[in-house]
mmCIF file of C-alpha atoms in Angstrom:
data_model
loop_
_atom_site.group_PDB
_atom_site.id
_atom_site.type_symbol
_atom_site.label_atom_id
_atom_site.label_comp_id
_atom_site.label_asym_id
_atom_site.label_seq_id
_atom_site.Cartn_x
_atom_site.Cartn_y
_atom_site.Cartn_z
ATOM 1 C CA UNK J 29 10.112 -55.380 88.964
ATOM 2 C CA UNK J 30 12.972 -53.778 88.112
ATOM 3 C CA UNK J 31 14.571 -50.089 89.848
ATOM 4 C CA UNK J 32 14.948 -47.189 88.106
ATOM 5 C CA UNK J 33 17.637 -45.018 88.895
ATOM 6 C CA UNK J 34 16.639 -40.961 88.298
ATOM 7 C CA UNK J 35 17.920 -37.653 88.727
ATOM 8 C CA UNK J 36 15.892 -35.369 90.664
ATOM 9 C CA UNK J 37 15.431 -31.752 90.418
ATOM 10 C CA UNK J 38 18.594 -30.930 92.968
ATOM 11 C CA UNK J 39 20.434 -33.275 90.721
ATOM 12 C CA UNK J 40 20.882 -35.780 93.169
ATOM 13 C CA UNK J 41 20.012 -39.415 92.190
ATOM 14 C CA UNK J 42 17.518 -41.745 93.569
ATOM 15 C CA UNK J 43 16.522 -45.311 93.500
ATOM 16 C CA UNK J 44 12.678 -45.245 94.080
ATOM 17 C CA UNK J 45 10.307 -46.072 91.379
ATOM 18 C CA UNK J 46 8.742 -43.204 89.635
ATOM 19 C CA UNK J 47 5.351 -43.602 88.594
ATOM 20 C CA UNK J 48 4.711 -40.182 87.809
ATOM 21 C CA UNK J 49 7.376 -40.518 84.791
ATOM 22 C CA UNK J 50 6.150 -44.063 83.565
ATOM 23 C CA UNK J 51 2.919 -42.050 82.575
ATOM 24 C CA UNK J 52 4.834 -39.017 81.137
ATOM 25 C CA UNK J 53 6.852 -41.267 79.427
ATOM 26 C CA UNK J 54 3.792 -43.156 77.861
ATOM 27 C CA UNK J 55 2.111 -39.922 76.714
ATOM 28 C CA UNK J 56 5.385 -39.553 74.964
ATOM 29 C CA UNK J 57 5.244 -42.738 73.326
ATOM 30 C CA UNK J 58 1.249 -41.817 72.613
ATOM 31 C CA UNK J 59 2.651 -39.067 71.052
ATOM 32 C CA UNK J 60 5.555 -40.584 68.324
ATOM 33 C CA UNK J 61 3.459 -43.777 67.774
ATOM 34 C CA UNK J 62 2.336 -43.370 64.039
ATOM 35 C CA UNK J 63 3.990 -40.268 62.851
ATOM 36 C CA UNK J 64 5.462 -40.601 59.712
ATOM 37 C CA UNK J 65 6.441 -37.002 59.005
ATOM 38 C CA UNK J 66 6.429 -34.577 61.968
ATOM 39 C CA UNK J 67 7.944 -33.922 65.364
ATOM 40 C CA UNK J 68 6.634 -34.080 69.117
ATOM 41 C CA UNK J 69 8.490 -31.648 71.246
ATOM 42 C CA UNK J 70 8.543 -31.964 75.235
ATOM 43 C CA UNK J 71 8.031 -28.741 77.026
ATOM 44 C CA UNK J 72 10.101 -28.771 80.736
ATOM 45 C CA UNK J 73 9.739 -26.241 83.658
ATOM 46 C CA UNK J 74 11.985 -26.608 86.619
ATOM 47 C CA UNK J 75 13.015 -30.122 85.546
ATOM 48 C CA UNK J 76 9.025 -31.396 84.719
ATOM 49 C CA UNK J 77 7.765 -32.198 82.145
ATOM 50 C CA UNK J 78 4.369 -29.724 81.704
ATOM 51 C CA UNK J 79 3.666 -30.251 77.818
ATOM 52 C CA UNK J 80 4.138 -32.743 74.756
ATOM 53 C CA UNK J 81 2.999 -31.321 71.342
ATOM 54 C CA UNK J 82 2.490 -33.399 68.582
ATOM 55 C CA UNK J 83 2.947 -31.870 65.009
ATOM 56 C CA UNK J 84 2.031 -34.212 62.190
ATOM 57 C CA UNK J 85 2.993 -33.448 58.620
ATOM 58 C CA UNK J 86 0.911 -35.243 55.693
ATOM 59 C CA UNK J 87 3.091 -35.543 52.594
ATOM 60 C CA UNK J 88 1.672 -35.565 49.428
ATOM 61 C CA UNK J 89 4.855 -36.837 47.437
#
């Protein structure tokens, strides 16, 4: 499996595996997967990430 290399909220990096992110990042990717027209925005407090909205746009023309 491979490392991922992060920045933490001091801004110093580290080398462990963060599962935490894997499922923010998935939510994220929940969240672009089939827009067409739109925009997901990502909502961060003290370096978390507390919120993904999803705005979807149908387009008539």
């Amino acid at each position: 499996m491979a490392e991922r290399t992060s920045i933490s909220r001091n801004g110093g990096k580290t080398s462990a595996p963060a599962p935490a992110a894997d499922v923010e990042l998935e939510r994220i990717r929940e969240a672009v997967r089939g827009i067409q027209f739109g925009e997901v925005r990502i909502v961060i407090q003290d370096g978390l990430i507390v919120q993904v909205e999803r705005l979807e746009k149908q387009r008539f023309r």
